[in-house]
mmCIF file of C-alpha atoms and ligand atoms in Angstrom:
data_model
loop_
_atom_site.group_PDB
_atom_site.id
_atom_site.type_symbol
_atom_site.label_atom_id
_atom_site.label_comp_id
_atom_site.label_asym_id
_atom_site.label_seq_id
_atom_site.Cartn_x
_atom_site.Cartn_y
_atom_site.Cartn_z
ATOM 1 C CA UNK J 1 65.244 -26.567 -59.121
ATOM 2 C CA UNK J 2 67.596 -25.651 -56.009
ATOM 3 C CA UNK J 3 66.624 -26.888 -52.727
ATOM 4 C CA UNK J 4 65.388 -24.041 -50.611
ATOM 5 C CA UNK J 5 67.812 -24.992 -47.916
ATOM 6 C CA UNK J 6 70.805 -24.315 -50.274
ATOM 7 C CA UNK J 7 69.340 -21.822 -52.351
ATOM 8 C CA UNK J 8 71.676 -19.139 -53.292
ATOM 9 C CA UNK J 9 70.110 -15.662 -53.133
ATOM 10 C CA UNK J 10 68.402 -14.257 -56.034
ATOM 11 C CA UNK J 11 70.012 -11.088 -57.480
ATOM 12 C CA UNK J 12 68.963 -8.305 -59.677
ATOM 13 C CA UNK J 13 71.293 -6.544 -62.361
ATOM 14 C CA UNK J 14 72.607 -4.288 -60.105
ATOM 15 C CA UNK J 15 73.770 -7.197 -57.532
ATOM 16 C CA UNK J 16 70.958 -6.171 -54.868
ATOM 17 C CA UNK J 17 69.882 -9.419 -52.987
ATOM 18 C CA UNK J 18 66.116 -10.164 -53.635
ATOM 19 C CA UNK J 19 64.464 -12.040 -50.898
ATOM 20 C CA UNK J 20 61.311 -10.289 -50.146
ATOM 21 C CA UNK J 21 58.166 -11.193 -52.776
ATOM 22 C CA UNK J 22 55.068 -8.884 -52.860
ATOM 23 C CA UNK J 23 52.320 -10.538 -54.168
ATOM 24 C CA UNK J 24 48.898 -9.130 -55.020
ATOM 25 C CA UNK J 25 45.912 -11.406 -54.508
ATOM 26 C CA UNK J 26 43.225 -9.201 -56.285
ATOM 27 C CA UNK J 27 42.773 -5.813 -58.096
ATOM 28 C CA UNK J 28 39.521 -5.316 -56.421
ATOM 29 C CA UNK J 29 39.085 -3.026 -53.355
ATOM 30 C CA UNK J 30 36.064 -1.805 -51.161
ATOM 31 C CA UNK J 31 37.584 1.477 -50.731
ATOM 32 C CA UNK J 32 38.165 3.790 -53.242
ATOM 33 C CA UNK J 33 41.354 5.860 -51.800
ATOM 34 C CA UNK J 34 42.002 8.939 -54.337
ATOM 35 C CA UNK J 35 45.895 8.333 -54.301
ATOM 36 C CA UNK J 36 45.552 4.709 -55.157
ATOM 37 C CA UNK J 37 42.344 3.779 -57.163
ATOM 38 C CA UNK J 38 41.835 5.215 -60.515
ATOM 39 C CA UNK J 39 38.330 6.635 -60.573
ATOM 40 C CA UNK J 40 37.004 3.882 -62.372
ATOM 41 C CA UNK J 41 38.626 0.430 -62.730
ATOM 42 C CA UNK J 42 36.122 -1.210 -64.996
ATOM 43 C CA UNK J 43 37.895 -4.601 -65.975
ATOM 44 C CA UNK J 44 39.170 -6.637 -63.397
ATOM 45 C CA UNK J 45 41.841 -9.099 -63.719
ATOM 46 C CA UNK J 46 41.384 -12.852 -63.332
ATOM 47 C CA UNK J 47 43.639 -13.061 -60.190
ATOM 48 C CA UNK J 48 46.128 -16.327 -59.660
ATOM 49 C CA UNK J 49 44.340 -19.160 -57.917
ATOM 50 C CA UNK J 50 45.221 -20.599 -54.579
ATOM 51 C CA UNK J 51 46.885 -23.635 -56.040
ATOM 52 C CA UNK J 52 48.767 -21.098 -58.594
ATOM 53 C CA UNK J 53 49.997 -19.068 -55.397
ATOM 54 C CA UNK J 54 51.296 -22.000 -53.778
ATOM 55 C CA UNK J 55 53.093 -22.990 -56.911
ATOM 56 C CA UNK J 56 54.564 -19.928 -57.626
ATOM 57 C CA UNK J 57 55.518 -19.179 -53.952
ATOM 58 C CA UNK J 58 57.628 -22.582 -54.320
ATOM 59 C CA UNK J 59 59.461 -21.483 -57.157
ATOM 60 C CA UNK J 60 60.299 -18.055 -55.821
ATOM 61 C CA UNK J 61 61.238 -20.061 -52.409
ATOM 62 C CA UNK J 62 63.627 -22.342 -54.309
ATOM 63 C CA UNK J 63 65.158 -18.949 -56.226
ATOM 64 C CA UNK J 64 66.121 -17.723 -52.584
ATOM 65 C CA UNK J 65 63.154 -15.542 -51.835
ATOM 66 C CA UNK J 66 62.245 -15.586 -47.864
ATOM 67 C CA UNK J 67 59.382 -13.259 -47.019
ATOM 68 C CA UNK J 68 56.252 -13.003 -48.644
ATOM 69 C CA UNK J 69 53.820 -9.971 -48.309
ATOM 70 C CA UNK J 70 50.260 -10.607 -49.737
ATOM 71 C CA UNK J 71 48.737 -7.340 -50.669
ATOM 72 C CA UNK J 72 46.177 -5.959 -53.143
ATOM 73 C CA UNK J 73 43.764 -4.497 -53.913
ATOM 74 C CA UNK J 74 42.171 -5.594 -50.918
ATOM 75 C CA UNK J 75 43.523 -9.199 -50.000
ATOM 76 C CA UNK J 76 41.017 -9.646 -47.302
ATOM 77 C CA UNK J 77 38.371 -9.794 -50.367
ATOM 78 C CA UNK J 78 39.630 -13.059 -51.357
ATOM 79 C CA UNK J 79 37.259 -15.846 -49.493
ATOM 80 C CA UNK J 80 40.299 -18.172 -49.859
ATOM 81 C CA UNK J 81 42.599 -15.549 -48.250
ATOM 82 C CA UNK J 82 43.416 -17.722 -44.622
ATOM 83 C CA UNK J 83 43.824 -20.799 -46.772
ATOM 84 C CA UNK J 84 46.232 -19.156 -48.599
ATOM 85 C CA UNK J 85 48.024 -17.561 -45.852
ATOM 86 C CA UNK J 86 48.355 -21.195 -44.651
ATOM 87 C CA UNK J 87 50.007 -22.574 -47.774
ATOM 88 C CA UNK J 88 52.494 -19.693 -48.238
ATOM 89 C CA UNK J 89 53.326 -20.130 -44.515
ATOM 90 C CA UNK J 90 54.060 -23.829 -45.107
ATOM 91 C CA UNK J 91 56.063 -23.465 -48.097
ATOM 92 C CA UNK J 92 59.589 -24.889 -47.620
ATOM 93 C CA UNK J 93 62.020 -22.244 -47.427
ATOM 94 C CA UNK J 94 59.452 -19.126 -46.467
ATOM 95 C CA UNK J 95 60.324 -17.643 -43.198
ATOM 96 C CA UNK J 96 57.624 -14.987 -42.965
ATOM 97 C CA UNK J 97 54.133 -14.172 -44.319
ATOM 98 C CA UNK J 98 52.974 -10.880 -43.870
ATOM 99 C CA UNK J 99 49.764 -8.849 -44.966
ATOM 100 C CA UNK J 100 48.567 -5.392 -45.983
ATOM 101 C CA UNK J 101 44.989 -4.700 -45.511
ATOM 102 C CA UNK J 102 43.013 -1.384 -45.108
ATOM 103 C CA UNK J 103 41.491 -3.133 -42.074
ATOM 104 C CA UNK J 104 38.035 -2.821 -42.719
ATOM 105 C CA UNK J 105 37.091 -6.700 -41.865
ATOM 106 C CA UNK J 106 40.397 -7.359 -39.679
ATOM 107 C CA UNK J 107 38.459 -7.509 -36.371
ATOM 108 C CA UNK J 108 37.102 -11.004 -37.475
ATOM 109 C CA UNK J 109 39.854 -11.995 -39.646
ATOM 110 C CA UNK J 110 43.200 -11.184 -37.370
ATOM 111 C CA UNK J 111 42.757 -13.971 -35.501
ATOM 112 C CA UNK J 112 42.336 -16.577 -38.331
ATOM 113 C CA UNK J 113 45.170 -15.072 -40.139
ATOM 114 C CA UNK J 114 47.585 -15.250 -37.150
ATOM 115 C CA UNK J 115 46.491 -18.882 -36.589
ATOM 116 C CA UNK J 116 47.154 -19.727 -40.279
ATOM 117 C CA UNK J 117 50.765 -18.373 -40.118
ATOM 118 C CA UNK J 118 50.658 -14.504 -40.912
ATOM 119 C CA UNK J 119 53.562 -13.246 -38.673
ATOM 120 C CA UNK J 120 53.032 -9.355 -39.399
ATOM 121 C CA UNK J 121 50.307 -7.134 -40.659
ATOM 122 C CA UNK J 122 50.234 -3.567 -41.952
ATOM 123 C CA UNK J 123 47.075 -1.705 -41.678
ATOM 124 C CA UNK J 124 46.566 1.413 -43.795
ATOM 125 C CA UNK J 125 45.038 4.502 -41.952
ATOM 126 C CA UNK J 126 45.417 8.046 -43.046
ATOM 127 C CA UNK J 127 43.189 9.961 -40.965
ATOM 128 C CA UNK J 128 41.562 9.964 -37.581
ATOM 129 C CA UNK J 129 38.691 11.855 -38.942
ATOM 130 C CA UNK J 130 35.591 10.007 -40.074
ATOM 131 C CA UNK J 131 34.732 12.851 -42.803
ATOM 132 C CA UNK J 132 38.007 12.628 -43.997
ATOM 133 C CA UNK J 133 38.033 9.127 -44.555
ATOM 134 C CA UNK J 134 35.165 9.192 -46.277
ATOM 135 C CA UNK J 135 36.356 11.719 -48.643
ATOM 136 C CA UNK J 136 39.629 10.281 -49.091
ATOM 137 C CA UNK J 137 38.804 6.271 -49.374
ATOM 138 C CA UNK J 138 35.086 6.171 -50.107
ATOM 139 C CA UNK J 139 31.739 5.214 -48.228
ATOM 140 C CA UNK J 140 32.594 1.738 -47.647
ATOM 141 C CA UNK J 141 35.681 2.956 -45.194
ATOM 142 C CA UNK J 142 34.514 3.052 -41.425
ATOM 143 C CA UNK J 143 36.862 4.430 -38.938
ATOM 144 C CA UNK J 144 35.286 2.452 -35.976
ATOM 145 C CA UNK J 145 35.858 -1.008 -38.281
ATOM 146 C CA UNK J 146 39.435 -0.234 -39.021
ATOM 147 C CA UNK J 147 39.960 0.856 -34.980
ATOM 148 C CA UNK J 148 38.212 -2.766 -34.251
ATOM 149 C CA UNK J 149 40.658 -4.237 -36.812
ATOM 150 C CA UNK J 150 43.782 -2.523 -35.288
ATOM 151 C CA UNK J 151 42.942 -3.740 -31.881
ATOM 152 C CA UNK J 152 42.091 -7.497 -33.001
ATOM 153 C CA UNK J 153 45.433 -7.241 -34.700
ATOM 154 C CA UNK J 154 47.126 -5.977 -31.520
ATOM 155 C CA UNK J 155 45.220 -9.125 -29.698
ATOM 156 C CA UNK J 156 45.967 -11.759 -32.007
ATOM 157 C CA UNK J 157 49.938 -11.682 -31.221
ATOM 158 C CA UNK J 158 51.488 -10.656 -34.636
ATOM 159 C CA UNK J 159 55.282 -9.916 -34.335
ATOM 160 C CA UNK J 160 54.395 -6.540 -35.678
ATOM 161 C CA UNK J 161 51.428 -4.398 -36.372
ATOM 162 C CA UNK J 162 52.304 -1.114 -38.404
ATOM 163 C CA UNK J 163 49.959 1.576 -39.753
ATOM 164 C CA UNK J 164 50.707 2.982 -43.024
ATOM 165 C CA UNK J 165 50.160 6.665 -43.502
ATOM 166 C CA UNK J 166 50.192 8.308 -46.873
ATOM 167 C CA UNK J 167 50.683 12.112 -46.196
ATOM 168 C CA UNK J 168 48.722 14.374 -48.554
ATOM 169 C CA UNK J 169 48.854 18.117 -48.258
ATOM 170 C CA UNK J 170 46.002 19.958 -47.141
ATOM 171 C CA UNK J 171 44.279 16.632 -46.229
ATOM 172 C CA UNK J 172 45.976 14.715 -43.510
ATOM 173 C CA UNK J 173 49.140 16.537 -43.031
ATOM 174 C CA UNK J 174 47.880 18.251 -39.690
ATOM 175 C CA UNK J 175 47.372 14.837 -38.118
ATOM 176 C CA UNK J 176 50.781 13.363 -38.388
ATOM 177 C CA UNK J 177 51.201 13.838 -34.675
ATOM 178 C CA UNK J 178 47.902 12.735 -33.681
ATOM 179 C CA UNK J 179 48.404 9.376 -35.742
ATOM 180 C CA UNK J 180 51.732 8.795 -34.366
ATOM 181 C CA UNK J 181 50.175 9.028 -30.850
ATOM 182 C CA UNK J 182 47.286 6.712 -31.823
ATOM 183 C CA UNK J 183 49.781 4.205 -33.253
ATOM 184 C CA UNK J 184 51.506 4.295 -29.722
ATOM 185 C CA UNK J 185 48.490 3.739 -27.880
ATOM 186 C CA UNK J 186 47.370 0.760 -29.821
ATOM 187 C CA UNK J 187 50.907 -0.714 -29.885
ATOM 188 C CA UNK J 188 51.832 -0.104 -33.509
ATOM 189 C CA UNK J 189 54.755 1.697 -35.515
ATOM 190 C CA UNK J 190 53.323 4.302 -37.601
ATOM 191 C CA UNK J 191 54.622 4.781 -40.878
ATOM 192 C CA UNK J 192 54.844 7.758 -43.155
ATOM 193 C CA UNK J 193 54.849 7.108 -46.725
ATOM 194 C CA UNK J 194 55.337 9.612 -49.521
ATOM 195 C CA UNK J 195 52.735 10.067 -52.096
ATOM 196 C CA UNK J 196 53.730 8.240 -55.386
ATOM 197 C CA UNK J 197 52.126 9.354 -58.532
ATOM 198 C CA UNK J 198 49.387 6.672 -59.009
ATOM 199 C CA UNK J 199 46.449 8.726 -58.262
ATOM 200 C CA UNK J 200 45.408 12.174 -56.977
ATOM 201 C CA UNK J 201 46.753 14.406 -54.096
ATOM 202 C CA UNK J 202 49.294 16.774 -53.186
ATOM 203 C CA UNK J 203 52.901 14.989 -52.135
ATOM 204 C CA UNK J 204 54.505 16.108 -48.777
ATOM 205 C CA UNK J 205 58.185 15.238 -48.815
ATOM 206 C CA UNK J 206 59.463 13.528 -45.834
ATOM 207 C CA UNK J 207 61.517 16.464 -44.654
ATOM 208 C CA UNK J 208 58.254 18.412 -44.301
ATOM 209 C CA UNK J 209 56.332 15.548 -42.373
ATOM 210 C CA UNK J 210 59.276 15.578 -39.773
ATOM 211 C CA UNK J 211 58.991 19.333 -39.583
ATOM 212 C CA UNK J 212 55.163 18.837 -39.064
ATOM 213 C CA UNK J 213 55.671 16.154 -36.451
ATOM 214 C CA UNK J 214 57.880 18.626 -34.389
ATOM 215 C CA UNK J 215 55.109 21.566 -34.896
ATOM 216 C CA UNK J 216 52.618 18.999 -33.767
ATOM 217 C CA UNK J 217 54.908 18.200 -30.263
ATOM 218 C CA UNK J 218 56.772 15.228 -31.388
ATOM 219 C CA UNK J 219 60.601 15.566 -31.047
ATOM 220 C CA UNK J 220 62.441 12.989 -33.212
ATOM 221 C CA UNK J 221 65.883 11.326 -32.511
ATOM 222 C CA UNK J 222 67.700 8.840 -35.055
ATOM 223 C CA UNK J 223 67.103 5.033 -34.676
ATOM 224 C CA UNK J 224 69.354 2.741 -36.531
ATOM 225 C CA UNK J 225 66.626 -0.143 -36.411
ATOM 226 C CA UNK J 226 65.360 -1.244 -39.843
ATOM 227 C CA UNK J 227 62.706 -3.919 -41.228
ATOM 228 C CA UNK J 228 62.866 -5.693 -44.303
ATOM 229 C CA UNK J 229 61.493 -2.936 -46.397
ATOM 230 C CA UNK J 230 62.545 0.309 -47.546
ATOM 231 C CA UNK J 231 61.489 2.238 -44.265
ATOM 232 C CA UNK J 232 63.853 3.390 -41.875
ATOM 233 C CA UNK J 233 62.976 4.373 -38.129
ATOM 234 C CA UNK J 234 63.110 7.499 -35.936
ATOM 235 C CA UNK J 235 62.308 7.436 -32.392
ATOM 236 C CA UNK J 236 59.564 9.826 -31.412
ATOM 237 C CA UNK J 237 59.030 11.423 -27.850
ATOM 238 C CA UNK J 238 55.889 13.576 -26.604
ATOM 239 C CA UNK J 239 54.491 14.063 -23.304
ATOM 240 C CA UNK J 240 52.259 11.110 -22.625
ATOM 241 C CA UNK J 241 54.248 8.968 -25.269
ATOM 242 C CA UNK J 242 55.962 5.656 -24.534
ATOM 243 C CA UNK J 243 58.468 5.808 -22.163
ATOM 244 C CA UNK J 244 62.017 5.840 -23.788
ATOM 245 C CA UNK J 245 60.080 7.288 -27.005
ATOM 246 C CA UNK J 246 58.263 5.368 -29.571
ATOM 247 C CA UNK J 247 59.221 4.315 -33.233
ATOM 248 C CA UNK J 248 58.241 5.731 -36.069
ATOM 249 C CA UNK J 249 58.992 4.875 -39.694
ATOM 250 C CA UNK J 250 59.497 6.887 -42.904
ATOM 251 C CA UNK J 251 59.325 5.554 -46.501
ATOM 252 C CA UNK J 252 60.710 8.398 -48.903
ATOM 253 C CA UNK J 253 59.638 6.921 -52.160
ATOM 254 C CA UNK J 254 60.312 10.076 -54.142
ATOM 255 C CA UNK J 255 62.438 12.319 -52.274
ATOM 256 C CA UNK J 256 65.183 10.198 -50.572
ATOM 257 C CA UNK J 257 67.015 6.696 -51.374
ATOM 258 C CA UNK J 258 64.161 4.432 -51.782
ATOM 259 C CA UNK J 259 65.971 2.187 -54.193
ATOM 260 C CA UNK J 260 69.257 1.752 -52.733
ATOM 261 C CA UNK J 261 68.693 -1.080 -50.677
ATOM 262 C CA UNK J 262 65.698 -2.665 -52.520
ATOM 263 C CA UNK J 263 65.212 -6.408 -51.849
ATOM 264 C CA UNK J 264 61.806 -6.965 -53.409
ATOM 265 C CA UNK J 265 59.795 -8.233 -56.291
ATOM 266 C CA UNK J 266 56.770 -8.098 -57.207
ATOM 267 C CA UNK J 267 53.806 -10.480 -58.793
ATOM 268 C CA UNK J 268 50.606 -8.204 -59.811
ATOM 269 C CA UNK J 269 46.821 -9.116 -59.483
ATOM 270 C CA UNK J 270 46.945 -9.885 -63.347
ATOM 271 C CA UNK J 271 49.815 -12.466 -62.435
ATOM 272 C CA UNK J 272 52.664 -10.545 -63.926
ATOM 273 C CA UNK J 273 56.222 -10.388 -62.604
ATOM 274 C CA UNK J 274 56.960 -6.581 -62.055
ATOM 275 C CA UNK J 275 60.566 -6.077 -60.979
ATOM 276 C CA UNK J 276 60.107 -2.485 -59.897
ATOM 277 C CA UNK J 277 57.039 -0.840 -58.733
ATOM 278 C CA UNK J 278 57.926 2.248 -60.690
ATOM 279 C CA UNK J 279 59.073 0.257 -64.018
ATOM 280 C CA UNK J 280 57.120 -0.758 -67.080
ATOM 281 C CA UNK J 281 58.820 -4.245 -67.731
ATOM 282 C CA UNK J 282 56.225 -7.071 -67.060
ATOM 283 C CA UNK J 283 56.476 -10.841 -67.596
ATOM 284 C CA UNK J 284 53.034 -12.670 -67.618
ATOM 285 C CA UNK J 285 53.781 -15.702 -64.919
ATOM 286 C CA UNK J 286 50.191 -16.243 -64.961
ATOM 287 C CA UNK J 287 50.306 -17.492 -68.485
ATOM 288 C CA UNK J 288 53.303 -19.646 -67.874
ATOM 289 C CA UNK J 289 51.958 -21.282 -64.857
ATOM 290 C CA UNK J 290 48.944 -21.996 -67.299
ATOM 291 C CA UNK J 291 50.412 -22.957 -70.429
ATOM 292 C CA UNK J 292 52.098 -26.000 -68.827
ATOM 293 C CA UNK J 293 55.783 -24.647 -68.237
ATOM 294 C CA UNK J 294 58.195 -26.358 -65.846
ATOM 295 C CA UNK J 295 58.960 -24.726 -62.548
ATOM 296 C CA UNK J 296 62.372 -24.689 -63.954
ATOM 297 C CA UNK J 297 61.319 -22.392 -66.835
ATOM 298 C CA UNK J 298 59.306 -20.049 -64.842
ATOM 299 C CA UNK J 299 62.208 -19.507 -62.537
ATOM 300 C CA UNK J 300 64.267 -19.159 -65.416
ATOM 301 C CA UNK J 301 62.044 -16.182 -66.723
ATOM 302 C CA UNK J 302 62.103 -14.563 -63.001
ATOM 303 C CA UNK J 303 65.609 -14.672 -63.130
ATOM 304 C CA UNK J 304 66.105 -13.161 -66.401
ATOM 305 C CA UNK J 305 63.524 -10.128 -65.675
ATOM 306 C CA UNK J 306 65.549 -9.390 -62.565
ATOM 307 C CA UNK J 307 68.413 -9.209 -64.949
ATOM 308 C CA UNK J 308 66.826 -6.137 -66.702
ATOM 309 C CA UNK J 309 66.004 -4.333 -63.466
ATOM 310 C CA UNK J 310 67.313 -0.717 -63.630
ATOM 311 C CA UNK J 311 68.800 0.823 -60.390
ATOM 312 C CA UNK J 312 66.084 3.328 -59.709
ATOM 313 C CA UNK J 313 62.146 3.585 -60.281
ATOM 314 C CA UNK J 314 61.224 6.052 -63.043
ATOM 315 C CA UNK J 315 58.105 7.290 -61.092
ATOM 316 C CA UNK J 316 59.195 10.926 -61.345
ATOM 317 C CA UNK J 317 59.469 10.713 -64.892
ATOM 318 C CA UNK J 318 56.596 8.601 -65.851
ATOM 319 C CA UNK J 319 53.844 11.182 -66.273
ATOM 320 C CA UNK J 320 50.638 9.024 -65.898
ATOM 321 C CA UNK J 321 52.205 5.893 -67.666
ATOM 322 C CA UNK J 322 52.533 3.781 -64.698
ATOM 323 C CA UNK J 323 50.463 0.747 -63.894
ATOM 324 C CA UNK J 324 47.802 1.390 -61.432
ATOM 325 C CA UNK J 325 48.811 0.741 -57.778
ATOM 326 C CA UNK J 326 45.647 -1.022 -56.927
ATOM 327 C CA UNK J 327 46.677 -3.808 -58.964
ATOM 328 C CA UNK J 328 50.408 -3.603 -58.243
ATOM 329 C CA UNK J 329 49.755 -3.993 -54.646
ATOM 330 C CA UNK J 330 52.379 -0.947 -53.325
HETATM 331 N N1 LIG E 1 44.392 -2.276 -49.574
HETATM 332 C C1 LIG E 1 45.461 -2.431 -48.776
HETATM 333 C C2 LIG E 1 45.704 -1.509 -48.043
HETATM 334 O O1 LIG E 1 45.295 -0.067 -48.318
HETATM 335 O O2 LIG E 1 46.566 -1.382 -47.076
HETATM 336 C C3 LIG E 1 46.672 -3.294 -49.525
HETATM 337 C C4 LIG E 1 46.813 -2.365 -50.968
HETATM 338 S S1 LIG E 1 47.535 -0.890 -50.901
HETATM 339 C C5 LIG E 1 47.966 -0.751 -52.607
HETATM 340 C C6 LIG E 1 49.221 -1.062 -50.245
HETATM 341 C C7 LIG E 1 49.900 0.308 -49.799
HETATM 342 O O3 LIG E 1 50.189 1.124 -50.565
HETATM 343 C C8 LIG E 1 48.798 1.124 -48.639
HETATM 344 O O4 LIG E 1 49.696 1.235 -47.076
HETATM 345 C C9 LIG E 1 48.634 2.256 -49.436
HETATM 346 O O5 LIG E 1 48.481 3.184 -48.436
HETATM 347 C C10 LIG E 1 49.799 2.338 -50.339
HETATM 348 N N2 LIG E 1 49.572 3.563 -51.274
HETATM 349 C C11 LIG E 1 48.726 3.021 -52.396
HETATM 350 N N3 LIG E 1 48.413 4.272 -53.279
HETATM 351 C C12 LIG E 1 49.902 5.056 -52.945
HETATM 352 C C13 LIG E 1 50.518 6.039 -53.610
HETATM 353 N N4 LIG E 1 49.916 6.775 -54.539
HETATM 354 N N5 LIG E 1 51.442 6.455 -52.903
HETATM 355 C C14 LIG E 1 52.088 5.734 -51.833
HETATM 356 N N6 LIG E 1 51.504 4.581 -51.073
HETATM 357 C C15 LIG E 1 50.385 4.324 -51.683
HETATM 358 FE FE1 LIG E 2 42.162 -0.097 -52.205
HETATM 359 FE FE2 LIG E 2 44.443 -0.042 -50.524
HETATM 360 FE FE3 LIG E 2 44.296 1.361 -52.592
HETATM 361 FE FE4 LIG E 2 42.859 2.022 -50.582
HETATM 362 S S1 LIG E 2 45.250 1.862 -50.647
HETATM 363 S S2 LIG E 2 42.239 2.094 -52.727
HETATM 364 S S3 LIG E 2 42.122 0.283 -49.472
HETATM 365 S S4 LIG E 2 43.866 -1.126 -52.396
#
């Protein structure tokens, strides 16, 4: 297979360059966020083992992937998470490893994860109200613990700390201004995400989120900076906010051009390749990893699946047939 240094970029059927892998390490979660988690997930998948994750990362890197985000379910539930981060970070060709977490155990883990080579971290935080958090994410979720996790991430020296907020009508749409200010106080960029139809909740289009921010005292100006993902940024100004304004991210999964610049591919907690979060095409990479298939054969199946990738997700039309987010990993 190709040397990572000379790998040409991996492309999908639409000619988009695919350089970013989102890899779900488990479909287990200590939270029960209503928009993500099915009411009962009785069967849990047998996830990829640490050596399988390392091997698969190498295959993707040789195809042209440069960035890996480890997600879940809740990735911090994996006891071998720090070792997995170390393996992925040391894989030739991989330039950056990031993590998405609910933050509950980050106070203890932020330092070891950073030391193992994680460069960026996203933490989900939808509300600053403990009673709302309990209703939204279940009994295990503690605002105190998540806040301690965010502070620990800030102190650990990650290149970026971002806070993911899924905006839900009648639940947290009156808190978007407070969440933006909270993020800035903690040196983090808050990203507002439109609800995708994986669980329960009332979607709030980004245009409305921006109106709410203005009504809650945050004046927005365009900002051209982009990260690796589908988020675009605006600069927010408010009394007592960062001098020169603070960045805010916006992910319009349902009402904006979310798919246009898609640069990603996903491996779900069951070890299946999902070229699109909102599609239904799956290839079991786990079976190939376990049946003696060579790296080249697995790489060929990945290229083949990308050759079938549609130009847009089908989430608006899928009507309950989507695979649960808790297994796919966002
Ligand atoms: N457990 C980790 C966490 O919550 O950050 C990682 C996995 S979670 C599936 C990844 C991201 O997907 C989180 O930021 C979460 O808010 C987001 N997410 C989950 N369900 C969603 C939905 N229905 N619509 C939009 N975003 C969703
Ligand atoms: Fe768990 Fe994250 Fe889904 Fe919440 S969003 S249920 S923390 S996987």
